[in-house]
Short mmCIF file of C-alpha atoms and ligand atoms in Angstrom, two decimals:
data_model
loop_
_atom_site.label_atom_id
_atom_site.label_comp_id
_atom_site.label_asym_id
_atom_site.label_seq_id
_atom_site.Cartn_x
_atom_site.Cartn_y
_atom_site.Cartn_z
CA UNK A 1 37.72 -11.37 -20.63
CA UNK A 2 34.38 -9.93 -21.61
CA UNK A 3 34.71 -9.61 -25.32
CA UNK A 4 35.53 -13.25 -25.66
CA UNK A 5 32.59 -15.62 -25.51
CA UNK A 6 32.22 -16.99 -21.97
CA UNK A 7 29.75 -19.82 -21.99
CA UNK A 8 27.50 -20.69 -19.13
CA UNK A 9 28.92 -24.00 -17.99
CA UNK A 10 27.21 -27.30 -17.30
CA UNK A 11 24.22 -26.97 -14.93
CA UNK A 12 22.82 -29.38 -12.39
CA UNK A 13 19.22 -28.56 -13.40
CA UNK A 14 17.39 -31.04 -11.17
CA UNK A 15 19.49 -30.24 -8.09
CA UNK A 16 19.11 -26.49 -8.63
CA UNK A 17 15.32 -26.80 -8.95
CA UNK A 18 15.08 -28.81 -5.71
CA UNK A 19 17.32 -26.41 -3.75
CA UNK A 20 15.49 -23.30 -5.03
CA UNK A 21 12.15 -24.85 -3.96
CA UNK A 22 13.52 -25.82 -0.56
CA UNK A 23 15.11 -22.43 0.15
CA UNK A 24 11.96 -20.66 -1.12
CA UNK A 25 9.90 -22.55 1.44
CA UNK A 26 12.38 -21.96 4.26
CA UNK A 27 13.29 -18.30 3.64
CA UNK A 28 10.04 -17.04 2.03
CA UNK A 29 10.58 -13.50 0.68
CA UNK A 30 14.26 -13.58 1.65
CA UNK A 31 14.73 -16.08 -1.21
CA UNK A 32 14.16 -14.19 -4.45
CA UNK A 33 13.93 -15.50 -8.01
CA UNK A 34 12.82 -12.40 -9.97
CA UNK A 35 14.82 -11.71 -13.13
CA UNK A 36 15.98 -8.21 -12.20
CA UNK A 37 17.21 -9.11 -8.70
CA UNK A 38 19.04 -12.12 -10.16
CA UNK A 39 20.64 -9.92 -12.82
CA UNK A 40 21.76 -7.40 -10.19
CA UNK A 41 23.59 -10.28 -8.51
CA UNK A 42 25.59 -11.20 -11.63
CA UNK A 43 28.43 -9.06 -12.98
CA UNK A 44 27.22 -5.51 -13.67
CA UNK A 45 30.39 -3.41 -13.47
CA UNK A 46 32.36 -4.13 -16.65
CA UNK A 47 32.11 -5.61 -20.12
CA UNK A 48 32.24 -9.14 -18.66
CA UNK A 49 28.83 -10.64 -19.57
CA UNK A 50 26.13 -11.00 -16.87
CA UNK A 51 25.43 -14.57 -15.61
CA UNK A 52 22.67 -14.39 -13.01
CA UNK A 53 22.21 -17.02 -10.29
CA UNK A 54 18.96 -19.04 -10.09
CA UNK A 55 18.00 -17.53 -6.74
CA UNK A 56 19.30 -14.94 -4.31
CA UNK A 57 18.98 -15.65 -0.59
CA UNK A 58 19.47 -12.77 1.85
CA UNK A 59 21.16 -14.40 4.85
CA UNK A 60 20.97 -12.75 8.27
CA UNK A 61 23.27 -14.92 10.39
CA UNK A 62 26.19 -17.33 10.24
CA UNK A 63 23.83 -20.19 11.06
CA UNK A 64 21.63 -19.29 8.09
CA UNK A 65 24.65 -19.18 5.78
CA UNK A 66 25.62 -22.63 7.06
CA UNK A 67 22.09 -23.95 6.53
CA UNK A 68 22.00 -22.66 2.91
CA UNK A 69 25.45 -24.09 2.14
CA UNK A 70 24.43 -27.48 3.59
CA UNK A 71 21.31 -27.52 1.40
CA UNK A 72 23.45 -26.75 -1.67
CA UNK A 73 26.12 -29.31 -0.69
CA UNK A 74 23.51 -32.08 -0.41
CA UNK A 75 22.52 -31.47 -4.04
CA UNK A 76 25.97 -30.42 -5.36
CA UNK A 77 24.57 -27.01 -6.32
CA UNK A 78 26.88 -23.96 -6.74
CA UNK A 79 26.96 -21.25 -4.08
CA UNK A 80 28.10 -17.72 -4.91
CA UNK A 81 28.71 -15.31 -2.01
CA UNK A 82 27.82 -11.65 -2.66
CA UNK A 83 28.78 -8.48 -0.79
CA UNK A 84 28.02 -5.34 -2.81
CA UNK A 85 28.79 -6.67 -6.30
CA UNK A 86 31.45 -4.07 -7.18
CA UNK A 87 34.12 -6.57 -8.23
CA UNK A 88 35.48 -5.99 -11.71
CA UNK A 89 36.49 -9.39 -13.12
CA UNK A 90 33.14 -11.19 -13.18
CA UNK A 91 33.69 -12.66 -9.70
CA UNK A 92 29.98 -12.82 -8.77
CA UNK A 93 28.79 -14.41 -12.02
CA UNK A 94 26.97 -17.75 -11.67
CA UNK A 95 28.69 -19.55 -14.54
CA UNK A 96 27.04 -22.88 -13.62
CA UNK A 97 23.88 -21.31 -12.19
CA UNK A 98 23.18 -21.88 -8.49
CA UNK A 99 22.38 -19.92 -5.35
CA UNK A 100 23.73 -16.47 -4.54
CA UNK A 101 24.07 -15.83 -0.80
CA UNK A 102 23.80 -12.08 -0.33
CA UNK A 103 25.35 -11.16 3.05
CA UNK A 104 24.65 -7.41 2.87
CA UNK A 105 22.12 -7.70 5.71
CA UNK A 106 24.84 -9.09 8.00
CA UNK A 107 26.01 -5.54 8.56
CA UNK A 108 26.72 -5.13 12.26
CA UNK A 109 29.90 -3.90 13.91
CA UNK A 110 30.01 -6.51 16.68
CA UNK A 111 32.79 -5.08 18.87
CA UNK A 112 35.44 -2.36 18.91
CA UNK A 113 38.45 -2.98 21.16
CA UNK A 114 39.97 0.50 21.13
CA UNK A 115 42.62 -0.56 23.67
CA UNK A 116 43.85 -3.30 21.29
CA UNK A 117 43.27 -1.32 18.06
CA UNK A 118 40.96 -3.96 16.57
CA UNK A 119 37.30 -4.59 15.83
CA UNK A 120 34.99 -7.47 14.92
CA UNK A 121 32.48 -7.01 12.10
CA UNK A 122 29.98 -8.95 10.05
CA UNK A 123 30.86 -9.34 6.34
CA UNK A 124 28.20 -6.98 5.00
CA UNK A 125 29.59 -3.92 6.83
CA UNK A 126 30.97 -1.55 4.19
CA UNK A 127 34.23 0.36 4.57
CA UNK A 128 32.45 3.72 4.84
CA UNK A 129 29.98 2.44 7.42
CA UNK A 130 32.85 1.11 9.53
CA UNK A 131 34.72 4.42 9.39
CA UNK A 132 31.60 6.39 10.33
CA UNK A 133 31.17 4.05 13.30
CA UNK A 134 34.81 4.46 14.38
CA UNK A 135 35.29 8.19 13.87
CA UNK A 136 34.14 9.28 17.36
CA UNK A 137 36.65 6.91 18.95
CA UNK A 138 39.63 8.47 17.15
CA UNK A 139 40.16 5.32 15.08
CA UNK A 140 40.01 4.48 11.39
CA UNK A 141 40.15 1.53 9.02
CA UNK A 142 42.52 2.35 6.16
CA UNK A 143 41.61 0.14 3.20
CA UNK A 144 39.60 2.17 0.70
CA UNK A 145 38.74 0.75 -2.72
CA UNK A 146 36.99 3.35 -4.89
CA UNK A 147 33.64 1.67 -4.32
CA UNK A 148 31.97 1.46 -0.89
CA UNK A 149 32.53 -2.29 -0.89
CA UNK A 150 31.69 -4.82 1.83
CA UNK A 151 34.47 -5.98 4.12
CA UNK A 152 33.70 -9.64 3.30
CA UNK A 153 34.02 -8.88 -0.42
CA UNK A 154 37.17 -6.82 0.17
CA UNK A 155 38.81 -9.66 2.10
CA UNK A 156 37.76 -12.09 -0.62
CA UNK A 157 39.40 -10.06 -3.42
CA UNK A 158 42.39 -9.06 -1.24
CA UNK A 159 41.44 -5.48 -1.98
CA UNK A 160 43.46 -2.35 -1.39
CA UNK A 161 43.22 1.32 -2.34
CA UNK A 162 44.84 4.69 -1.97
CA UNK A 163 46.19 4.11 1.57
CA UNK A 164 47.85 0.76 0.87
CA UNK A 165 51.29 2.30 0.33
CA UNK A 166 51.34 3.19 4.05
CA UNK A 167 48.85 0.82 5.71
CA UNK A 168 48.97 -2.34 3.56
CA UNK A 169 46.20 -4.30 1.85
CA UNK A 170 43.44 -6.56 3.20
CA UNK A 171 46.04 -9.29 3.72
CA UNK A 172 47.77 -7.08 6.28
CA UNK A 173 44.76 -5.91 8.27
CA UNK A 174 42.69 -9.04 8.82
CA UNK A 175 43.64 -10.74 12.08
CA UNK A 176 41.19 -13.63 11.82
CA UNK A 177 37.99 -14.81 10.21
CA UNK A 178 34.92 -16.88 10.90
CA UNK A 179 33.85 -18.79 7.79
CA UNK A 180 31.34 -21.35 6.60
CA UNK A 181 33.16 -24.08 4.70
CA UNK A 182 31.74 -25.93 1.66
CA UNK A 183 30.22 -28.70 3.85
CA UNK A 184 28.48 -26.13 6.07
CA UNK A 185 30.98 -26.36 8.97
CA UNK A 186 31.60 -23.08 10.81
CA UNK A 187 35.30 -22.46 11.55
CA UNK A 188 37.46 -19.73 13.12
CA UNK A 189 40.85 -19.20 11.54
CA UNK A 190 42.54 -17.34 14.40
CA UNK A 191 42.17 -15.09 17.43
CA UNK A 192 42.61 -11.39 18.23
CA UNK A 193 46.32 -11.89 18.95
CA UNK A 194 48.42 -9.58 16.77
CA UNK A 195 50.58 -12.50 15.66
CA UNK A 196 50.46 -16.26 15.77
CA UNK A 197 52.54 -19.27 14.72
CA UNK A 198 49.67 -21.70 15.26
CA UNK A 199 49.51 -23.90 12.19
CA UNK A 200 48.58 -23.26 8.59
CA UNK A 201 47.50 -19.70 7.90
CA UNK A 202 43.85 -20.29 6.98
CA UNK A 203 43.11 -16.58 7.37
CA UNK A 204 45.35 -15.73 4.46
CA UNK A 205 44.15 -18.73 2.48
CA UNK A 206 40.60 -17.35 2.55
CA UNK A 207 41.75 -13.77 1.81
CA UNK A 208 41.78 -13.43 -1.96
CA UNK A 209 39.97 -16.77 -2.47
CA UNK A 210 37.02 -14.92 -4.06
CA UNK A 211 34.48 -17.15 -2.31
CA UNK A 212 35.92 -20.33 -3.86
CA UNK A 213 36.86 -21.95 -0.52
CA UNK A 214 34.21 -20.75 1.93
CA UNK A 215 31.99 -17.86 2.98
CA UNK A 216 33.35 -15.29 5.41
CA UNK A 217 30.79 -14.58 8.12
CA UNK A 218 32.86 -12.50 10.55
CA UNK A 219 36.14 -10.53 10.35
CA UNK A 220 38.51 -9.33 13.06
CA UNK A 221 40.32 -6.27 11.71
CA UNK A 222 43.31 -4.19 12.75
CA UNK A 223 42.57 -0.48 13.20
CA UNK A 224 44.71 2.65 13.29
CA UNK A 225 44.54 5.82 15.35
CA UNK A 226 43.54 8.91 13.36
CA UNK A 227 46.87 10.73 12.85
CA UNK A 228 47.57 13.94 14.76
CA UNK A 229 48.18 15.82 11.50
CA UNK A 230 47.07 15.16 7.92
CA UNK A 231 48.09 17.30 4.99
CA UNK A 232 48.15 16.88 1.27
CA UNK A 233 47.71 18.38 -2.11
CA UNK A 234 48.44 17.98 -5.79
CA UNK A 235 51.46 18.32 -8.01
CA UNK A 236 51.25 18.55 -11.82
CA UNK A 237 54.19 17.29 -13.93
CA UNK A 238 55.49 18.08 -17.38
CA UNK A 239 55.55 14.42 -18.41
CA UNK A 240 54.04 11.12 -17.36
CA UNK A 241 57.51 9.66 -17.03
CA UNK A 242 58.56 12.52 -14.73
CA UNK A 243 55.57 11.92 -12.46
CA UNK A 244 56.36 8.18 -12.27
CA UNK A 245 60.05 8.81 -11.61
CA UNK A 246 59.12 11.19 -8.77
CA UNK A 247 57.03 8.40 -7.23
CA UNK A 248 59.88 5.91 -7.53
CA UNK A 249 62.33 8.32 -5.87
CA UNK A 250 59.82 9.15 -3.11
CA UNK A 251 59.38 5.48 -2.22
CA UNK A 252 63.07 4.67 -2.58
CA UNK A 253 63.94 7.55 -0.20
CA UNK A 254 61.62 6.02 2.38
CA UNK A 255 59.27 9.02 2.67
CA UNK A 256 56.31 7.44 4.49
CA UNK A 257 53.60 8.92 2.23
CA UNK A 258 50.08 7.85 3.21
CA UNK A 259 48.77 8.21 -0.34
CA UNK A 260 50.45 8.92 -3.67
CA UNK A 261 48.14 8.58 -6.65
CA UNK A 262 48.72 9.24 -10.33
CA UNK A 263 46.18 10.66 -12.80
CA UNK A 264 47.34 10.88 -16.40
CA UNK A 265 46.29 13.85 -18.57
CA UNK A 266 43.21 12.09 -19.95
CA UNK A 267 42.07 11.14 -16.44
CA UNK A 268 42.57 14.74 -15.24
CA UNK A 269 40.33 15.91 -18.11
CA UNK A 270 37.70 13.31 -17.23
CA UNK A 271 37.82 14.18 -13.50
CA UNK A 272 37.68 17.94 -14.15
CA UNK A 273 34.49 17.42 -16.14
CA UNK A 274 32.86 14.89 -13.81
CA UNK A 275 33.89 16.26 -10.41
CA UNK A 276 33.76 19.94 -11.34
CA UNK A 277 37.47 20.56 -10.69
CA UNK A 278 39.83 22.89 -12.49
CA UNK A 279 43.12 20.99 -12.33
CA UNK A 280 45.81 21.75 -14.90
CA UNK A 281 45.43 19.16 -17.64
CA UNK A 282 48.79 17.46 -17.13
CA UNK A 283 49.98 14.23 -15.48
CA UNK A 284 49.29 14.86 -11.81
CA UNK A 285 50.11 13.30 -8.47
CA UNK A 286 47.69 13.52 -5.53
CA UNK A 287 49.40 13.13 -2.18
CA UNK A 288 48.58 12.84 1.49
CA UNK A 289 50.95 12.82 4.47
CA UNK A 290 50.09 11.53 7.95
CA UNK A 291 51.98 12.06 11.20
CA UNK A 292 52.85 14.82 13.63
CA UNK A 293 52.66 18.50 12.55
CA UNK A 294 56.42 18.67 12.04
CA UNK A 295 56.55 15.19 10.48
CA UNK A 296 54.05 15.96 7.72
CA UNK A 297 55.78 19.29 6.99
CA UNK A 298 59.11 17.52 6.64
CA UNK A 299 57.63 14.80 4.37
CA UNK A 300 56.02 17.42 2.14
CA UNK A 301 59.27 19.38 1.85
CA UNK A 302 61.23 16.26 0.93
CA UNK A 303 58.63 15.37 -1.69
CA UNK A 304 58.73 18.94 -3.07
CA UNK A 305 62.49 18.65 -3.65
CA UNK A 306 62.10 15.33 -5.43
CA UNK A 307 59.21 16.61 -7.57
CA UNK A 308 61.24 19.63 -8.70
CA UNK A 309 63.99 17.29 -9.91
CA UNK A 310 61.55 15.46 -12.18
CA UNK A 311 59.70 18.38 -13.76
CA UNK A 312 57.04 18.79 -11.10
CA UNK A 313 55.26 22.13 -10.85
CA UNK A 314 54.34 23.89 -7.63
CA UNK A 315 52.91 21.66 -4.96
CA UNK A 316 49.38 22.96 -4.33
CA UNK A 317 48.31 22.39 -0.75
CA UNK A 318 44.82 21.29 0.17
CA UNK A 319 44.95 22.53 3.74
CA UNK A 320 41.31 22.29 4.68
CA UNK A 321 39.69 18.93 5.37
CA UNK A 322 36.80 19.89 3.07
CA UNK A 323 39.13 20.57 0.14
CA UNK A 324 40.99 17.28 0.71
CA UNK A 325 37.73 15.35 0.91
CA UNK A 326 36.67 16.89 -2.42
CA UNK A 327 39.94 15.89 -4.10
CA UNK A 328 39.91 12.35 -2.75
CA UNK A 329 36.25 11.90 -3.62
CA UNK A 330 37.20 12.92 -7.18
CA UNK A 331 39.97 10.28 -7.09
CA UNK A 332 37.52 7.65 -5.86
CA UNK A 333 35.09 8.70 -8.59
CA UNK A 334 37.77 8.38 -11.31
CA UNK A 335 36.08 5.27 -12.73
CA UNK A 336 32.70 7.03 -13.01
CA UNK A 337 34.42 10.06 -14.54
CA UNK A 338 35.79 7.73 -17.25
CA UNK A 339 32.39 6.15 -17.83
CA UNK A 340 30.83 9.63 -18.23
CA UNK A 341 33.53 10.63 -20.72
CA UNK A 342 32.20 8.37 -23.47
CA UNK A 343 28.45 7.81 -23.10
CA UNK A 344 27.27 4.47 -24.43
CA UNK A 345 30.72 2.87 -24.16
CA UNK A 346 31.46 -0.01 -21.77
CA UNK A 347 34.25 0.57 -19.28
CA UNK A 348 36.86 -2.07 -18.64
CA UNK A 349 38.88 -1.26 -15.56
CA UNK A 350 41.93 -3.47 -15.55
CA UNK A 351 44.87 -3.35 -13.12
CA UNK A 352 48.42 -4.66 -13.00
CA UNK A 353 51.22 -4.18 -10.47
CA UNK A 354 55.01 -4.15 -10.96
CA UNK A 355 58.02 -3.68 -8.68
CA UNK A 356 58.36 0.06 -8.01
CA UNK A 357 61.63 0.38 -9.98
CA UNK A 358 59.79 -0.71 -13.19
CA UNK A 359 56.77 1.60 -12.72
CA UNK A 360 57.78 4.42 -15.09
CA UNK A 361 58.75 1.97 -17.83
CA UNK A 362 55.53 -0.04 -17.52
CA UNK A 363 53.22 2.99 -17.47
CA UNK A 364 54.90 4.90 -20.28
CA UNK A 365 55.07 1.80 -22.52
CA UNK A 366 51.39 1.12 -21.80
CA UNK A 367 50.42 4.72 -22.59
CA UNK A 368 52.32 4.51 -25.92
CA UNK A 369 50.63 1.19 -26.69
CA UNK A 370 47.17 2.69 -25.98
CA UNK A 371 47.84 5.72 -28.16
CA UNK A 372 49.12 3.55 -31.01
CA UNK A 373 46.00 1.35 -30.70
CA UNK A 374 43.71 4.39 -30.96
CA UNK A 375 41.93 3.44 -27.72
CA UNK A 376 40.32 5.92 -25.31
CA UNK A 377 41.71 4.87 -21.95
CA UNK A 378 42.71 7.05 -18.98
CA UNK A 379 45.34 5.72 -16.56
CA UNK A 380 45.16 6.14 -12.79
CA UNK A 381 47.20 4.40 -10.17
CA UNK A 382 48.00 3.60 -6.59
CA UNK A 383 51.49 4.20 -7.87
CA UNK A 384 53.31 4.07 -4.53
CA UNK A 385 52.73 0.31 -4.69
CA UNK A 386 53.62 0.02 -8.38
CA UNK A 387 49.91 -0.57 -9.08
CA UNK A 388 48.02 1.16 -11.88
CA UNK A 389 44.66 0.90 -13.61
CA UNK A 390 43.70 1.42 -17.22
CA UNK A 391 40.04 2.24 -17.85
CA UNK A 392 39.33 1.26 -21.44
CA UNK A 393 36.16 2.82 -22.85
CA UNK A 394 34.90 0.51 -25.54
CA UNK A 395 32.15 0.73 -28.12
CA UNK A 396 30.96 -2.86 -27.94
CA UNK A 397 29.32 -2.59 -31.40
CA UNK A 398 32.69 -1.91 -33.00
CA UNK A 399 34.35 -5.30 -33.49
CA UNK A 400 37.74 -3.81 -34.38
CA UNK A 401 37.76 -1.71 -31.20
CA UNK A 402 36.78 -4.68 -29.04
CA UNK A 403 39.59 -6.69 -30.60
CA UNK A 404 42.09 -3.85 -30.09
CA UNK A 405 41.08 -3.63 -26.41
CA UNK A 406 41.47 -7.40 -25.90
CA UNK A 407 44.87 -7.26 -27.57
CA UNK A 408 45.97 -4.34 -25.40
CA UNK A 409 44.92 -6.11 -22.18
CA UNK A 410 46.84 -9.24 -23.10
CA UNK A 411 49.95 -7.15 -23.85
CA UNK A 412 49.53 -5.18 -20.61
CA UNK A 413 49.53 -8.38 -18.56
CA UNK A 414 52.43 -9.82 -20.54
CA UNK A 415 54.40 -6.60 -19.98
CA UNK A 416 53.71 -6.60 -16.23
CA UNK A 417 54.64 -10.28 -15.83
CA UNK A 418 57.83 -9.77 -17.88
CA UNK A 419 58.78 -7.04 -15.37
CA UNK A 420 58.32 -9.50 -12.47
CA UNK A 421 54.89 -8.07 -11.75
CA UNK A 422 51.39 -9.49 -11.51
CA UNK A 423 48.30 -9.60 -13.75
CA UNK A 424 46.28 -8.01 -10.93
CA UNK A 425 47.43 -5.95 -7.95
CA UNK A 426 44.01 -5.70 -6.33
CA UNK A 427 40.99 -6.44 -8.53
CA UNK A 428 41.48 -10.19 -8.39
CA UNK A 429 41.10 -12.94 -10.98
CA UNK A 430 37.39 -13.84 -11.25
CA UNK A 431 36.92 -15.43 -14.64
CA UNK A 432 38.19 -12.34 -16.48
CA UNK A 433 41.85 -12.99 -15.67
CA UNK A 434 41.91 -16.74 -14.98
CA UNK A 435 43.63 -17.37 -18.31
CA UNK A 436 46.69 -15.36 -17.24
CA UNK A 437 47.32 -17.20 -13.98
CA UNK A 438 49.49 -19.96 -15.38
CA UNK A 439 51.76 -17.51 -17.20
CA UNK A 440 52.34 -15.74 -13.87
CA UNK A 441 52.44 -18.65 -11.42
CA UNK A 442 53.23 -21.78 -13.47
CA UNK A 443 52.85 -25.04 -11.54
CA UNK A 444 51.73 -23.18 -8.42
CA UNK A 445 48.31 -23.17 -10.12
CA UNK A 446 48.25 -26.96 -9.76
CA UNK A 447 48.98 -26.65 -6.03
CA UNK A 448 46.07 -24.19 -5.78
CA UNK A 449 43.87 -26.77 -7.52
CA UNK A 450 44.96 -29.45 -5.01
CA UNK A 451 43.94 -27.14 -2.14
CA UNK A 452 40.60 -26.36 -3.79
CA UNK A 453 39.90 -30.06 -4.38
CA UNK A 454 40.70 -30.94 -0.75
CA UNK A 455 38.48 -28.22 0.72
CA UNK A 456 35.67 -28.22 -1.85
CA UNK A 457 35.68 -31.63 -3.57
CA UNK A 458 32.28 -31.06 -5.21
CA UNK A 459 33.46 -27.67 -6.58
CA UNK A 460 30.32 -25.92 -5.35
CA UNK A 461 31.94 -22.74 -4.01
CA UNK A 462 31.88 -20.07 -6.73
CA UNK A 463 32.95 -22.53 -9.45
CA UNK A 464 34.73 -21.35 -12.59
CA UNK A 465 36.66 -18.57 -10.81
CA UNK A 466 40.41 -18.17 -10.31
CA UNK A 467 41.51 -21.61 -11.54
CA UNK A 468 41.83 -21.46 -15.33
CA UNK A 469 40.67 -25.03 -15.96
CA UNK A 470 38.42 -25.41 -12.90
CA UNK A 471 38.83 -28.77 -11.17
CA UNK A 472 38.86 -30.57 -14.49
CA UNK A 473 42.61 -31.14 -14.75
C1 FAD B 20 34.35 2.46 -8.98
C2 FAD B 20 35.12 1.28 -8.48
C3 FAD B 20 36.38 1.50 -7.93
C4 FAD B 20 37.11 0.43 -7.44
N1 FAD B 20 38.34 0.67 -6.86
C5 FAD B 20 39.03 -0.35 -6.31
C6 FAD B 20 40.26 -0.11 -5.65
O1 FAD B 20 40.75 1.00 -5.59
N2 FAD B 20 40.88 -1.16 -5.08
C7 FAD B 20 40.37 -2.43 -5.13
O2 FAD B 20 40.96 -3.34 -4.55
N3 FAD B 20 39.21 -2.69 -5.76
C8 FAD B 20 38.52 -1.69 -6.35
N4 FAD B 20 37.33 -1.94 -6.97
C9 FAD B 20 36.83 -3.31 -7.06
C10 FAD B 20 35.88 -3.73 -5.91
O3 FAD B 20 35.35 -2.64 -5.22
C11 FAD B 20 36.63 -4.67 -4.96
O4 FAD B 20 36.98 -5.85 -5.66
C12 FAD B 20 35.85 -5.05 -3.71
O5 FAD B 20 36.74 -5.70 -2.83
C13 FAD B 20 34.65 -5.93 -3.96
O6 FAD B 20 33.85 -5.96 -2.79
P1 FAD B 20 32.29 -6.30 -2.88
O7 FAD B 20 31.72 -6.20 -1.53
O8 FAD B 20 31.64 -5.49 -3.93
O9 FAD B 20 32.39 -7.82 -3.33
P2 FAD B 20 31.55 -8.59 -4.42
O10 FAD B 20 31.76 -7.98 -5.75
O11 FAD B 20 30.17 -8.77 -3.96
O12 FAD B 20 32.30 -9.99 -4.38
C14 FAD B 20 33.65 -10.09 -4.75
C15 FAD B 20 34.12 -11.54 -4.61
O13 FAD B 20 34.14 -11.90 -3.25
C16 FAD B 20 33.23 -12.97 -2.98
N5 FAD B 20 32.60 -12.63 -1.70
C17 FAD B 20 31.81 -11.57 -1.41
N6 FAD B 20 31.47 -11.61 -0.11
C18 FAD B 20 32.05 -12.72 0.41
C19 FAD B 20 32.06 -13.34 1.70
N7 FAD B 20 31.42 -12.81 2.73
N8 FAD B 20 32.77 -14.50 1.87
C20 FAD B 20 33.44 -15.06 0.84
N9 FAD B 20 33.43 -14.54 -0.41
C21 FAD B 20 32.76 -13.38 -0.61
C22 FAD B 20 32.28 -13.01 -4.16
O14 FAD B 20 31.79 -14.31 -4.40
C23 FAD B 20 33.21 -12.55 -5.28
O15 FAD B 20 33.99 -13.63 -5.73
C24 FAD B 20 36.58 -0.88 -7.51
C25 FAD B 20 35.31 -1.09 -8.08
C26 FAD B 20 34.59 -0.03 -8.58
C27 FAD B 20 33.24 -0.30 -9.17
#
């Protein structure tokens, strides 16, 4: 966690110097060592300190990625893959120094198989770019983190977003991967078949590995047809608890909502100011329904009945595409709305996820805890999955506030784990949350370490991430 001192770990100075010189010669101006470019490739999104790599190489093909990894492996120098750098737990920091491989120039959609509802992309393609490419074919890719992240980065953090309640997370939509392993070997983890029983599931091993096991150089992704009808709108509630209980009942009744997102009162205020909206300043749910014309009408009616039971106000339809886009853009900009709310403060966006039946309890307890701690921190959530985010806005010059924020985050994780939940539903572990992994997973952490040691015995792939004690135990 950022406020706690994170030290740059042991560095292989001589090896790093030799690799930087070698890559500089080979890649010329595609190997950059300037301070600002290096800083941009360390953590920049949250209060986690910035640890820049020693050089950034802009790779343009799988073969180049393999060549760079081989050069690093020969000298036991760390390699940190980089997509768009929007991860929130310090995942791209070079804690031991080393070489950042930026794959953003590997940004081609290689094939779309409309008849099979899949596509093949390079890792630097972003989610928005893919959807622009697909739109004319009546297809879409559903995973939508707030940032316009790269698909390689999204697979590596096992990302999700507002549509996950209906369409799943990155673990559900990646059919197979091509990856460069820590010795430079190029492997394929599967085919375009929709299912397979062929051996260990290396696809899912690499998804969520945060670049600690290999570098993804190609992804085969499941797609969906754009639904015949889409409708949605907003529903304000009298209380936060009422809004959460409406979500729980909606999911338990099996209404196939495409999106159901919570904004607490503070977040509504922040979004009104930042996105120029005029929503009632109350706990609010944003919803979207996908299906046939009659199907979406039926879903909306069923939701309306549930909402009324839990103190929901009138459901306000956003019938026009333009209006819906404006609302969802505001939802995706929620983090920036928080940042704008307290100029000069650092934002810490932390997420946990609990079983849906515990959602109301976890959110209301967390809200009470925040208020008692005197912290400024809106809550938003992909609540249909039991996943919510707290954006703490911290004055880093105020030691007491920093301490209060650290204390709150530890209690939040403890609360989620005690409810059979997880310390992160979608942001991943990085080095910000590594210390919570053992409390959640116990000895399974040692099995993860065994896997890491077998695949990356020199610990060169994004070292210091996920595993709380690295390979040292
Ligand atoms: C405003 C905002 C809103 C956000 N909302 C959400 C949200 O709703 N849901 C959500 O899940 N996340 C969200 N995030 C977090 C972030 O967008 C995701 O974690 C995203 O998946 C990171 O993608 P990236 O391309 O930026 O990856 P990066 O930050 O560049 O990298 C993330 C990790 O993946 C590794 N990596 C990157 N590319 C590769 C590759 N090709 N092969 C192997 N490893 C690789 C990196 O080494 C690092 O460990 C949000 C972030 C911001 C700033």
